[in-house]
Short mmCIF file of C-alpha atoms in Angstrom, two decimals:
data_model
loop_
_atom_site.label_atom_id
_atom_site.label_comp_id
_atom_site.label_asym_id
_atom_site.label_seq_id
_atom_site.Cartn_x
_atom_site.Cartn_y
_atom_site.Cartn_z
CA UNK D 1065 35.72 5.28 -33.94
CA UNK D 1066 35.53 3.11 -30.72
CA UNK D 1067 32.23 3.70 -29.40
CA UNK D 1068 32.31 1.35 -26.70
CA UNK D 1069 35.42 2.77 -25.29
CA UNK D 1070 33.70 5.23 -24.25
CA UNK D 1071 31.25 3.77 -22.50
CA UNK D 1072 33.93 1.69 -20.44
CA UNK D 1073 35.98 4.89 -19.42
CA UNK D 1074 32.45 6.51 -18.62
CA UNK D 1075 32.15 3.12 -15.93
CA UNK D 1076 36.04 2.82 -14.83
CA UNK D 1077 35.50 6.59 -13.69
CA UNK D 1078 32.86 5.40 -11.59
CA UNK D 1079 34.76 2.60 -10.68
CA UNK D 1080 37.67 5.32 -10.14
CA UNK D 1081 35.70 7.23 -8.23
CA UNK D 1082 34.08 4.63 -5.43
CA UNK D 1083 30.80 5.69 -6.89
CA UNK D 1084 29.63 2.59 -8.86
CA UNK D 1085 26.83 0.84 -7.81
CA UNK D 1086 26.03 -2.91 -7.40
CA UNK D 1087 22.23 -4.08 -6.80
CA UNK D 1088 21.42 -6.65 -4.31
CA UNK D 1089 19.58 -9.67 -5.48
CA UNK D 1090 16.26 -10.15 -3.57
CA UNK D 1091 13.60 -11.75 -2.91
CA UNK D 1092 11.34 -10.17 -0.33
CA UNK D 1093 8.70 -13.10 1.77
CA UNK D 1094 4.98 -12.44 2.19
CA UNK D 1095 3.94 -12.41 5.33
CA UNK D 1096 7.62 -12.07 6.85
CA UNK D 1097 8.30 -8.39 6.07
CA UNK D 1098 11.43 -7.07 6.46
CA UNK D 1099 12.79 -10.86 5.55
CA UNK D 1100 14.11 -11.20 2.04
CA UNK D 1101 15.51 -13.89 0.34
CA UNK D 1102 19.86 -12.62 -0.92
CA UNK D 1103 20.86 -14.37 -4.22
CA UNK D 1104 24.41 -13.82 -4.73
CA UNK D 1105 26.57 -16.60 -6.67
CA UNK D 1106 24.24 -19.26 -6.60
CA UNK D 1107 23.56 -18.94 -3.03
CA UNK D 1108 20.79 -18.09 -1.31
CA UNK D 1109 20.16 -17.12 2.00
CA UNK D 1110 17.69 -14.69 4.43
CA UNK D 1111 18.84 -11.62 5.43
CA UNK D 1112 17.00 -8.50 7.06
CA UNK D 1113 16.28 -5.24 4.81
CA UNK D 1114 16.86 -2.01 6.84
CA UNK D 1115 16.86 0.35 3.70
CA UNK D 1116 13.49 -0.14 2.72
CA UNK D 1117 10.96 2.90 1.52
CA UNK D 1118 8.17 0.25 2.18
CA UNK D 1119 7.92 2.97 5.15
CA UNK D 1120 5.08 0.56 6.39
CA UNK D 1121 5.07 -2.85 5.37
CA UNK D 1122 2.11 -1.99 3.11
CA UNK D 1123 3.76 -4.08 -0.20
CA UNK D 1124 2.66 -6.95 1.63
CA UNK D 1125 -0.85 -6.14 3.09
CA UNK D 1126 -3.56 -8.92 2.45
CA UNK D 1127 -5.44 -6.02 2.03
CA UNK D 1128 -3.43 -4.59 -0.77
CA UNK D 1129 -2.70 -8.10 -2.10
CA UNK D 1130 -6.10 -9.17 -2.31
CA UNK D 1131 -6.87 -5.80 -4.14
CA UNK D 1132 -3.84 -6.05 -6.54
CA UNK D 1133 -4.93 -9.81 -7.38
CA UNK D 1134 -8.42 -9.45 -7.90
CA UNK D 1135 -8.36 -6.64 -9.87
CA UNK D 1136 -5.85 -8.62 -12.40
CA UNK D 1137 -7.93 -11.36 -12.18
CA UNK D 1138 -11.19 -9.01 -13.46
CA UNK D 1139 -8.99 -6.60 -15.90
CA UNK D 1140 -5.99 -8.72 -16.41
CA UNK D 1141 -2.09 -7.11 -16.28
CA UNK D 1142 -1.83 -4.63 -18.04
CA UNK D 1143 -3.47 -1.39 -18.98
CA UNK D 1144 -3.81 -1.16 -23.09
CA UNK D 1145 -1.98 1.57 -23.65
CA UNK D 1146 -1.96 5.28 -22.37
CA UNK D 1147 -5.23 7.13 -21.00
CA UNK D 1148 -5.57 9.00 -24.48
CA UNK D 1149 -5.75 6.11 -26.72
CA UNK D 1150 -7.25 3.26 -24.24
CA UNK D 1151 -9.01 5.47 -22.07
CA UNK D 1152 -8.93 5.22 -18.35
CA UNK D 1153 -9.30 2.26 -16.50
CA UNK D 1154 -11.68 2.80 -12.97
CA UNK D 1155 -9.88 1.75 -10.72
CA UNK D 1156 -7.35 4.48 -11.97
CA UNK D 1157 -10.46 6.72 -11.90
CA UNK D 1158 -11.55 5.70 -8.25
CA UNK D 1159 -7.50 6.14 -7.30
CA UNK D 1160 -7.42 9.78 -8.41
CA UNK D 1161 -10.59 10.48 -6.43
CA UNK D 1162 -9.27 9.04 -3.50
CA UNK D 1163 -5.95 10.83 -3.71
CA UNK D 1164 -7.67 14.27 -4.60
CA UNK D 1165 -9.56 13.71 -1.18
CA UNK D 1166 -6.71 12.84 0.71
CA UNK D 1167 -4.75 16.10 0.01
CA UNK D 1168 -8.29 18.04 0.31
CA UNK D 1169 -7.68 19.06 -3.28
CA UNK D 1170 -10.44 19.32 -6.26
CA UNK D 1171 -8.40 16.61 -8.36
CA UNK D 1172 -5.43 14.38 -8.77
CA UNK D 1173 -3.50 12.75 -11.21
CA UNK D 1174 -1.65 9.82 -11.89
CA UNK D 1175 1.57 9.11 -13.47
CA UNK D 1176 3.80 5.85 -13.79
CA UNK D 1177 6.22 6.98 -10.86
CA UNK D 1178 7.36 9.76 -8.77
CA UNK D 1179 10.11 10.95 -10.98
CA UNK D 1180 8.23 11.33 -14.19
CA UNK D 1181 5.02 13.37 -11.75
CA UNK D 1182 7.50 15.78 -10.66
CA UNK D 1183 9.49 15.96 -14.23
CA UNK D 1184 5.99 16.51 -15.93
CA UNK D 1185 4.32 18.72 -14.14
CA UNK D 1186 6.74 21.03 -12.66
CA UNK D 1187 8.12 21.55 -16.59
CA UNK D 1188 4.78 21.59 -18.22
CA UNK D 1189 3.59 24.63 -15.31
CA UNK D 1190 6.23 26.39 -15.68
CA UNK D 1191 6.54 26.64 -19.39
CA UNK D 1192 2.38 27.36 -19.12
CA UNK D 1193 3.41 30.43 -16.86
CA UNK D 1194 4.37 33.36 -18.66
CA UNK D 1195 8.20 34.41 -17.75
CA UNK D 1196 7.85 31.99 -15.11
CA UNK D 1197 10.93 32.21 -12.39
CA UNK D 1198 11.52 29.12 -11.05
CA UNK D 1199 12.79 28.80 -7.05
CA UNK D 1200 13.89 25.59 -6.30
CA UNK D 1201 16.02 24.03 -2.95
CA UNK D 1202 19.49 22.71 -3.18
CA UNK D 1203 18.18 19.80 -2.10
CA UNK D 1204 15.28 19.24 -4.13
CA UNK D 1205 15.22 15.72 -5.53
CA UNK D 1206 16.98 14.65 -9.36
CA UNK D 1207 13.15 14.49 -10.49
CA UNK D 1208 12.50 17.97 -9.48
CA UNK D 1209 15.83 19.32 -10.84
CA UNK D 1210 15.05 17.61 -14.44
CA UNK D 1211 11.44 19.15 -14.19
CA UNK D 1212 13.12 22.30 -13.69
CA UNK D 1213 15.76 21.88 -16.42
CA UNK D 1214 12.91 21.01 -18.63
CA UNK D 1215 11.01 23.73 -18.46
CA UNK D 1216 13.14 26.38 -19.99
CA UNK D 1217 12.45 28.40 -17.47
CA UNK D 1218 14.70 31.01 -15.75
CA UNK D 1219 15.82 29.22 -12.19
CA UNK D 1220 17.06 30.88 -8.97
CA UNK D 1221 18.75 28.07 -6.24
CA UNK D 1222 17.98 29.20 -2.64
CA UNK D 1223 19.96 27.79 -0.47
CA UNK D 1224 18.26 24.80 1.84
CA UNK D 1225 15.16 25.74 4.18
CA UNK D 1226 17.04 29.29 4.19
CA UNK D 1227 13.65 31.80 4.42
CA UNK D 1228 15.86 34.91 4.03
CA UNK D 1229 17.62 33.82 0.91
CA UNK D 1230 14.44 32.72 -0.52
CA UNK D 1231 12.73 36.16 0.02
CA UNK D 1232 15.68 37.81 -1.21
CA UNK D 1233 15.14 36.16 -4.71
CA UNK D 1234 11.33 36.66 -4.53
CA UNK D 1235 11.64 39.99 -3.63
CA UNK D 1236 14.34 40.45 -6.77
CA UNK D 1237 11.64 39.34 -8.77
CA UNK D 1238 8.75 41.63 -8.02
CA UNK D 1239 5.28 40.73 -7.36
CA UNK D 1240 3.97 41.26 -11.03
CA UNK D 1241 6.15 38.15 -12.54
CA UNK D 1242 5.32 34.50 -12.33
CA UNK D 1243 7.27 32.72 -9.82
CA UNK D 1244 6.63 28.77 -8.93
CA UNK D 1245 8.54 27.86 -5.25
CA UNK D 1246 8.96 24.18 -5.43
CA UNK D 1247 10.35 22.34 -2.43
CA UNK D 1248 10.18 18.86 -0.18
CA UNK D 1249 8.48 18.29 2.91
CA UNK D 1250 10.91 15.96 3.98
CA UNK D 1251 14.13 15.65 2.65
CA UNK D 1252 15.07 11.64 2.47
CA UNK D 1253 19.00 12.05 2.76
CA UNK D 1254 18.95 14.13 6.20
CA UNK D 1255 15.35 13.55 7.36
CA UNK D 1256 15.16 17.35 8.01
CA UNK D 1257 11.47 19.17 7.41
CA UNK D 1258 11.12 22.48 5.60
CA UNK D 1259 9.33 25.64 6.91
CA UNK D 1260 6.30 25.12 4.96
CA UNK D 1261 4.40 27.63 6.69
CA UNK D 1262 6.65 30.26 6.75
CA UNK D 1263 7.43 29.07 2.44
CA UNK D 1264 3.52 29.48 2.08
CA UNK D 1265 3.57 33.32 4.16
CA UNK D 1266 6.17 34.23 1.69
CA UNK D 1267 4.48 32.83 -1.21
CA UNK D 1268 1.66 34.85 0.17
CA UNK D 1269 3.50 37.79 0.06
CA UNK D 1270 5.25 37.84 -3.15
CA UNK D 1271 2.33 36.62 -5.13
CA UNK D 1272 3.73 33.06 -6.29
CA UNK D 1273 2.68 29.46 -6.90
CA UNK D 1274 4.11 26.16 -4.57
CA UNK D 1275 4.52 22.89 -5.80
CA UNK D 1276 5.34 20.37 -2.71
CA UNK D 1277 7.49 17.22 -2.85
CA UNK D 1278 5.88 14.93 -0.56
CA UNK D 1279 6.59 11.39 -1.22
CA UNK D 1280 8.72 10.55 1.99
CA UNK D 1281 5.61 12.03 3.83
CA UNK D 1282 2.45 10.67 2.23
CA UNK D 1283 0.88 7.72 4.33
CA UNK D 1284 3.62 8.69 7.35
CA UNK D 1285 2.39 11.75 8.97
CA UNK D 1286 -0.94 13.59 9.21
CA UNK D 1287 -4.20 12.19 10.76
CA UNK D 1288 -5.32 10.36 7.82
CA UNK D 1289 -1.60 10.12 5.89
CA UNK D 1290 -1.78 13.52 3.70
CA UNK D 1291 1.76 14.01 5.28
CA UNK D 1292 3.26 16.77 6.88
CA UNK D 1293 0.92 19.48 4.78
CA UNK D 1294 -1.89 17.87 6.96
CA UNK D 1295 0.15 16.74 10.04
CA UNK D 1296 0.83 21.15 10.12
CA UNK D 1297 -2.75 21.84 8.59
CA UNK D 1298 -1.49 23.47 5.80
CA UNK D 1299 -2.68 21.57 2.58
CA UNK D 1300 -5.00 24.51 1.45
CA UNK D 1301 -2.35 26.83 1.48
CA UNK D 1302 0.28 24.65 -1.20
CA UNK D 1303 -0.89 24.97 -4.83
CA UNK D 1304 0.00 21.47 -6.01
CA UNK D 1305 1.09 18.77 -3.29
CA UNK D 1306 3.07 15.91 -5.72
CA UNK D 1307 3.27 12.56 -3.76
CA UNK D 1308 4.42 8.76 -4.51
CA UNK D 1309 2.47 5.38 -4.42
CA UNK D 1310 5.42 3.54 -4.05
CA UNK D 1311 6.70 4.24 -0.65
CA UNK D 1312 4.73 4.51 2.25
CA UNK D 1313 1.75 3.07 -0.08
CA UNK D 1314 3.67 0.03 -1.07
CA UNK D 1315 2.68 -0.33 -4.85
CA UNK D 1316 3.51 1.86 -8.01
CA UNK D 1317 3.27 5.39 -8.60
CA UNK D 1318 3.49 9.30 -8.83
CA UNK D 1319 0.98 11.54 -8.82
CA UNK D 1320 -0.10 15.73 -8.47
CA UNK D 1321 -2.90 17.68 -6.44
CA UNK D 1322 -4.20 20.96 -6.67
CA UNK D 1323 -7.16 22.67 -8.34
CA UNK D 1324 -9.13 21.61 -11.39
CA UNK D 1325 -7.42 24.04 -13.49
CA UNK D 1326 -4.01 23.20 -12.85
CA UNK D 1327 -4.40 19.27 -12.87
CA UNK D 1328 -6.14 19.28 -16.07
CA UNK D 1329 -3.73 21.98 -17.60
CA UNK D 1330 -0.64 19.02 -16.77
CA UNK D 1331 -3.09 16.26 -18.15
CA UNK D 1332 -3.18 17.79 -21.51
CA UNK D 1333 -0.03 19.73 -22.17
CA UNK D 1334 2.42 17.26 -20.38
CA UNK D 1335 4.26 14.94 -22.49
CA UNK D 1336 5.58 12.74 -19.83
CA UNK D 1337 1.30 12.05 -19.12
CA UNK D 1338 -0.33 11.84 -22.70
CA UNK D 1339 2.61 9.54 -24.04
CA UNK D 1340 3.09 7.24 -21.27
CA UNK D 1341 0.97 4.01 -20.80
CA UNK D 1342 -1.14 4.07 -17.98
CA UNK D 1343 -0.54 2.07 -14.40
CA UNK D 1344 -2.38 -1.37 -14.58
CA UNK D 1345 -5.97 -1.74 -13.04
CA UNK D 1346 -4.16 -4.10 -10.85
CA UNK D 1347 -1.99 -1.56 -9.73
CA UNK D 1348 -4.58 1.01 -8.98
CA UNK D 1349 -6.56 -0.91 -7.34
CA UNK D 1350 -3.91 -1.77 -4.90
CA UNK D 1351 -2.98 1.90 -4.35
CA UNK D 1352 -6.39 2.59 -3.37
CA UNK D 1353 -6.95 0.01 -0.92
CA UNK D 1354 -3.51 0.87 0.87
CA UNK D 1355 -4.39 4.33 1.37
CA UNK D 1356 -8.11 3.95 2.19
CA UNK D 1357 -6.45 1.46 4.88
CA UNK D 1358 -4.23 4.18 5.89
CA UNK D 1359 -6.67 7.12 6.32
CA UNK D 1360 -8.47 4.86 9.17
CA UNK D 1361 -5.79 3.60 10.68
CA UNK D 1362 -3.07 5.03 12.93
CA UNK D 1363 -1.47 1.61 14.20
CA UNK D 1364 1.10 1.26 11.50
CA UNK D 1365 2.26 5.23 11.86
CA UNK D 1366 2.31 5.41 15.28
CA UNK D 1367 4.57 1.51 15.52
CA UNK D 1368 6.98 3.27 13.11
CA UNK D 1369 7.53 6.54 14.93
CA UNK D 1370 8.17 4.57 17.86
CA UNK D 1371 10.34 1.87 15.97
CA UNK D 1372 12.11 4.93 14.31
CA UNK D 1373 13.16 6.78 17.87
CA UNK D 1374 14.08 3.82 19.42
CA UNK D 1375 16.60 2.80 16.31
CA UNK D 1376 18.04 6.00 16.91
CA UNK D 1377 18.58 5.82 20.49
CA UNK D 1378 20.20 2.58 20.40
CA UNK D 1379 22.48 3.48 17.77
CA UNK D 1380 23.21 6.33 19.58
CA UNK D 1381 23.74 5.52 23.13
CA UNK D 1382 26.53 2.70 21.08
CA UNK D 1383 28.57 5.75 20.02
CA UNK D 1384 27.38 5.26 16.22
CA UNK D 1385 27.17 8.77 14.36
CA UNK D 1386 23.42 9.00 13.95
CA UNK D 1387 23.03 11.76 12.20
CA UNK D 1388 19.98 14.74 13.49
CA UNK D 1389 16.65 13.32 11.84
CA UNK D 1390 13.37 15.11 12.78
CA UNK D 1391 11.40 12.43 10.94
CA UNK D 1392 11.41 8.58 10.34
CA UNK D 1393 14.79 8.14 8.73
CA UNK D 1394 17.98 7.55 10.12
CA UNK D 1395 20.92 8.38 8.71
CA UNK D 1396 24.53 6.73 9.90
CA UNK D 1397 27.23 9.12 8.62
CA UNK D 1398 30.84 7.31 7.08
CA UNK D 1399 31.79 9.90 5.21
CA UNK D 1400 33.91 7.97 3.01
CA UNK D 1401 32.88 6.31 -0.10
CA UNK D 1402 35.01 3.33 -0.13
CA UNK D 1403 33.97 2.77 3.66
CA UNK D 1404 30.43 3.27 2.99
CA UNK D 1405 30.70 0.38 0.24
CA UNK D 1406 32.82 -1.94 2.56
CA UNK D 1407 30.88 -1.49 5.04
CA UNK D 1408 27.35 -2.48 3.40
CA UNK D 1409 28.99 -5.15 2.00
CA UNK D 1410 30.59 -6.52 5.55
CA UNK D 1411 26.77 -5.91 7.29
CA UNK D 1412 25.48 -8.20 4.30
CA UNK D 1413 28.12 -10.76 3.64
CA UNK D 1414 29.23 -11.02 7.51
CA UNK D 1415 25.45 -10.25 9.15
CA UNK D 1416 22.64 -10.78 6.89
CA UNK D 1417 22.02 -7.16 6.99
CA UNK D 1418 21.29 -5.59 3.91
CA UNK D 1419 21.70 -1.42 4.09
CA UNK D 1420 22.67 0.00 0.77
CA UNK D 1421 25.58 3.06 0.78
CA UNK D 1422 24.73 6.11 -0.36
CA UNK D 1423 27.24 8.01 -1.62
CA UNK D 1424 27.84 11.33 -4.07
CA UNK D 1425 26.03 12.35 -6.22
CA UNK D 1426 23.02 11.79 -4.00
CA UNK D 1427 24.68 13.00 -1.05
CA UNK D 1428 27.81 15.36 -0.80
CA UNK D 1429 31.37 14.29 -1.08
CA UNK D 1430 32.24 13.38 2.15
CA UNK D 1431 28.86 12.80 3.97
CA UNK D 1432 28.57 9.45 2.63
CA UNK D 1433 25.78 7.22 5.08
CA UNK D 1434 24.06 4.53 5.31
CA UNK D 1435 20.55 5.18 5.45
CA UNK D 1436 18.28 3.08 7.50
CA UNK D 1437 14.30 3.12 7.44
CA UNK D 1438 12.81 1.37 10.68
CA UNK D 1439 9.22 0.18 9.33
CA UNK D 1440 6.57 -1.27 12.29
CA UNK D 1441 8.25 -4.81 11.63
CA UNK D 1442 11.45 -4.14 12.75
CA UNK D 1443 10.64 -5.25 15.99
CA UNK D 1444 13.59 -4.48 19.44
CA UNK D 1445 14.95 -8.01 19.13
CA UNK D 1446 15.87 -6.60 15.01
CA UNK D 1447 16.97 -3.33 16.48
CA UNK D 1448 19.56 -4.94 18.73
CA UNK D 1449 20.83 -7.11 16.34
CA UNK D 1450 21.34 -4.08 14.15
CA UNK D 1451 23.20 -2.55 16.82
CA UNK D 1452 25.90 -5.12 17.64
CA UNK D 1453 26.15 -5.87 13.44
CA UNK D 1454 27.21 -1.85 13.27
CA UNK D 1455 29.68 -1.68 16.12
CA UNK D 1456 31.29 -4.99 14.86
CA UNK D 1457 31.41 -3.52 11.14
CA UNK D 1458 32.42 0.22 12.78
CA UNK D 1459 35.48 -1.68 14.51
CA UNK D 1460 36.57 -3.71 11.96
CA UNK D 1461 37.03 -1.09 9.27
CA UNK D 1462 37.67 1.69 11.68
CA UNK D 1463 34.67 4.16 10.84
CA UNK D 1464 35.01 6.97 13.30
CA UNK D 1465 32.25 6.69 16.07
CA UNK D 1466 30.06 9.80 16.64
CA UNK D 1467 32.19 12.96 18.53
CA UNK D 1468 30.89 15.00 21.39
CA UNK D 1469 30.14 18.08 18.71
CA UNK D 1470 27.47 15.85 16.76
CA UNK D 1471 24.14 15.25 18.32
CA UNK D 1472 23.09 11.54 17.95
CA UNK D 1473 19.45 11.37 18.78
CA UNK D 1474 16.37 14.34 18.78
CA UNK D 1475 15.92 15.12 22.80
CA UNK D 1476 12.41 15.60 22.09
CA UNK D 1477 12.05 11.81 20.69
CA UNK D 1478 9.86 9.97 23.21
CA UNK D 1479 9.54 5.95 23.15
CA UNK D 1480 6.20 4.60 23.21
CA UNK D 1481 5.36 0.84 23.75
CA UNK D 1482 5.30 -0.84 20.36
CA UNK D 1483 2.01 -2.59 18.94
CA UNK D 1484 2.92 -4.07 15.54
CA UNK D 1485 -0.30 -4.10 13.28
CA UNK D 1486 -1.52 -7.55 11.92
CA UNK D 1487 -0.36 -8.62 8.61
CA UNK D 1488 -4.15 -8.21 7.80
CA UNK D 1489 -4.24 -4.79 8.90
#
């Protein structure tokens, strides 16, 4: 037999397909955040990242530097192993603490990224709840898909942020059985919000559990960055709020909240926790000092909202099809998969503009975008830029521009006057 046959058809149907995927060499600059360094044949050049989740510039903090580095220089790189057989390093204890407080939850607990919180916990709850029925979003993220999947638990789809289908199934399922909701705050791919409230009444009602996706939200919205659970005051009312260090945070990271009960339940029964080594003190430490800096401060939120709005106006009032966003990203439909491609590439090769395509499966056949994430640091004079590199690209390949039936910008958004925060916070 020919193994590696198959492995080549497996690629040329990607290739077939417009669907496979080339990564961008890079090299991102402290202190010049959203510069990066492009390596591509033995070249080198800047370019400008407008795809980041860096939401906030926080990779590059001193603050979170100086944490990272001393920590490493104290503990060294690497953690020993996992929690079980090396125990737990402090500043991994001190993270959980301050994580647990920022979600106003009894504990937290941390895993080595987003995926593997959500794969662990939402299998390992499920299978610990008796006949558990799973409800679960279309649009729930891979991670939370493969958590369900894992689980072996019976799983209803509702359809997306759609209340009546969703009470439909819970009412299907009686009050008496064990039913988990899980859901996103906000979805990445559209930027839309769900009804958490009106999730948590029906949750209320039918006598079942909620687990919360909120790693586009974490660090972006709410007073003190608990996202939009604490932006809508709602964080006692979700069962276990799941989040990400390595977005809005800047480091490494995934990690659950919720009661004592719960947390510890996932910390001994989930494989993906008790077999996996644990994040480096270096790490940890860095996580901490980003979101410490982030429940005092309000500078680097309130620079992005206002760097996010005005993105979208500009792209909009230039005819581009901004798609409807209620939150910080900004999606620019193609809705082609071979245009989506040539058109990254053109805005890289042609503008020093690096936005990567996302096409099926993460989006749906024909909705292809590019998805761009403003952070405090792109400044008007970037915005502009953006602007003109987009129409040019638009023209040459002959994207469609936006049509009168598609709104292009929130009417609510309002533009504040900018104040970048420091590189030192």
């Amino acid at each position: 037999m020919n193994y590696q046959r198959f492995f080549e058809e497996a690629i040329d149907q990607l290739h077939a397909e417009r669907r496979y995927r080339i990564f961008a060499d890079l090299e991102r600059i402290v202190g010049r955040f959203p510069q990066a360094i492009w390596r591509n044949n033995g070249d080198a050049k800047e370019i400008t990242v407008w795809c980041s989740n860096d939401y906030l510039g926080m990779g590059q903090h001193t603050d979170v530097i100086a944490a990272h580095q001393n920590a490493a220089g104290k503990m060294g790189s690497g953690a020993g192993g996992t929690r079980n057989i090396s125990g737990t390093n402090h500043p991994l204890v001190e993270l959980e603490h301050e994580l647990a407080d920022l979600h106003g939850k009894e504990a937290a607990l941390v895993f080595t990224s987003g995926f593997v919180s959500n794969e662990a916990a939402i299998s390992t709850i499920a299978r610990l709840l008796p006949n558990c029925l799973i409800l679960s979003d279309e649009l729930n993220h891979a991670s939370m898909i493969e958590g369900v999947r894992r689980s072996g638990a019976e799983k209803k789809v509702f359809r997306h942020n759609d209340l009546a289908h969703l009470e439909s199934l819970l009412q299907g399922a009686g009050r008496e059985r064990a039913k988990l909701i899980v859901f996103e705050s906000v979805y990445s791919m559209d930027g839309d919000i769900a009804p958490i409230s009106a999730i948590a009444d029906l949750a209320e009602k039918y006598n079942a559990m909620t687990y919360i996706d909120e790693v586009h939200a974490v660090g972006m919205y709410g007073p003190r960055g608990g996202g939009i659970t604490e932006r809508e005051g709602l964080a006692d009312r979700i069962d276990i709020i799941e989040g990400t260090l390595a977005k809005a945070f800047g480091t490494l990271g995934g990690y659950i909240t919720g009661r004592q009960s719960v947390v510890d339940a996932v910390r001994s029964y989930a494989p993906g926790f008790i077999f996996t080594t644990a994040l480096p003190p270096s790490i940890a430490a860095a996580a901490t000092a980003s979101i410490r800096h982030l429940k005092a401060s309000q500078a680097e939120r309130d620079a992005q909202q206002r760097q996010a709005a005005q993105t979208k106006r500009i792209l909009g009032n230039a005819g581009l099809p901004v798609m409807a966003s209620e939150t910080h990203i900004v999606p620019v439909l193609v809705g082609d998969p071979e245009l989506c491609k040539m058109a990254s590439d053109r805005l890289l090769g042609k503008h020093n503009i690096y936005i990567q395509p996302i096409n099926y499966p993460t989006v749906a056949r024909g909705t292809e975008r590019l998805r761009i994430t403003p952070t405090p640091f792109h400044n008007d004079d970037l915005i502009s830029t953006l602007k003109d590199a987009l129409v040019e690209t638009w023209d040459a390949l002959g994207i469609p521009y936006a049509t009168s039936g598609r709104p292009a910008v929130e009417k609510s958004e309002r533009i504040i006057p900018l104040i970048v925060p420091a590189a030192g916070g």
